[in-house]
């Protein structure tokens, strides 16, 4: 099977649903497109639903802290 670029033209999106990546991008798939991110005292906070409900990224998804060991290492990713 030969891989070719996507054809030009108009396309219709059939559905939008949650996507989970595995491997290299597994952590990033936990953050929704458009989610608010801010840093307070070098700690990453996320507003996952854009409703003004800010919480630490490491509380929202504890695996970030398990993977990167400390808040400063997480901030460097952004």
Short mmCIF file of C-alpha atoms in Angstrom, two decimals:
data_model
loop_
_atom_site.label_atom_id
_atom_site.label_comp_id
_atom_site.label_asym_id
_atom_site.label_seq_id
_atom_site.Cartn_x
_atom_site.Cartn_y
_atom_site.Cartn_z
CA UNK A 1 0.00 0.00 0.00
CA UNK A 2 1.47 3.34 -1.07
CA UNK A 3 1.12 6.30 1.33
CA UNK A 4 0.00 9.48 -0.40
CA UNK A 5 -0.86 12.97 0.85
CA UNK A 6 -4.50 13.72 1.65
CA UNK A 7 -6.41 14.71 -1.46
CA UNK A 8 -7.41 18.34 -1.79
CA UNK A 9 -11.06 19.24 -1.53
CA UNK A 10 -13.84 19.65 0.98
CA UNK A 11 -14.24 17.17 3.81
CA UNK A 12 -16.98 16.67 6.40
CA UNK A 13 -16.05 15.68 9.94
CA UNK A 14 -18.03 12.55 10.76
CA UNK A 15 -17.66 12.72 14.55
CA UNK A 16 -15.64 14.27 17.33
CA UNK A 17 -14.90 12.14 20.33
CA UNK A 18 -12.30 11.60 23.01
CA UNK A 19 -9.05 10.23 21.69
CA UNK A 20 -6.48 8.43 23.78
CA UNK A 21 -2.92 8.09 22.55
CA UNK A 22 -0.49 5.49 23.78
CA UNK A 23 3.27 5.40 24.00
CA UNK A 24 5.16 8.64 23.38
CA UNK A 25 2.09 10.93 23.42
CA UNK A 26 0.02 9.19 26.11
CA UNK A 27 0.27 12.00 28.68
CA UNK A 28 -0.53 14.74 26.17
CA UNK A 29 -3.78 13.10 25.09
CA UNK A 30 -5.12 13.75 28.61
CA UNK A 31 -5.11 17.51 27.95
CA UNK A 32 -8.06 18.59 25.80
CA UNK A 33 -7.50 20.94 22.88
CA UNK A 34 -8.16 24.47 24.06
CA UNK A 35 -7.82 23.67 27.77
CA UNK A 36 -6.50 26.61 29.75
CA UNK A 37 -3.01 26.32 31.22
CA UNK A 38 -1.34 28.75 33.60
CA UNK A 39 1.61 28.77 35.94
CA UNK A 40 1.37 29.92 39.56
CA UNK A 41 4.64 29.84 41.51
CA UNK A 42 6.12 27.51 38.87
CA UNK A 43 3.24 25.03 39.27
CA UNK A 44 1.21 24.11 36.18
CA UNK A 45 -2.56 24.56 36.56
CA UNK A 46 -5.22 23.41 34.11
CA UNK A 47 -8.79 24.55 33.46
CA UNK A 48 -9.83 21.37 31.68
CA UNK A 49 -13.37 22.46 30.79
CA UNK A 50 -12.72 26.21 30.43
CA UNK A 51 -15.14 27.00 33.26
CA UNK A 52 -12.71 28.81 35.54
CA UNK A 53 -12.19 25.72 37.70
CA UNK A 54 -8.41 25.74 37.93
CA UNK A 55 -6.56 22.85 39.52
CA UNK A 56 -3.01 21.57 39.58
CA UNK A 57 -2.21 19.44 36.55
CA UNK A 58 -0.75 16.87 38.94
CA UNK A 59 -4.09 16.65 40.76
CA UNK A 60 -6.07 16.47 37.49
CA UNK A 61 -3.80 13.68 36.22
CA UNK A 62 -1.41 12.37 38.94
CA UNK A 63 0.63 10.40 36.39
CA UNK A 64 2.30 13.67 35.32
CA UNK A 65 4.00 13.92 38.72
CA UNK A 66 4.86 10.22 38.71
CA UNK A 67 6.47 10.58 35.28
CA UNK A 68 8.32 13.89 35.67
CA UNK A 69 9.08 13.73 39.43
CA UNK A 70 8.52 17.44 40.22
CA UNK A 71 6.51 20.50 39.22
CA UNK A 72 9.52 22.38 37.78
CA UNK A 73 10.19 19.59 35.27
CA UNK A 74 6.55 19.70 34.13
CA UNK A 75 6.63 23.47 33.59
CA UNK A 76 9.65 23.12 31.27
CA UNK A 77 7.51 21.04 28.89
CA UNK A 78 5.23 23.99 28.19
#
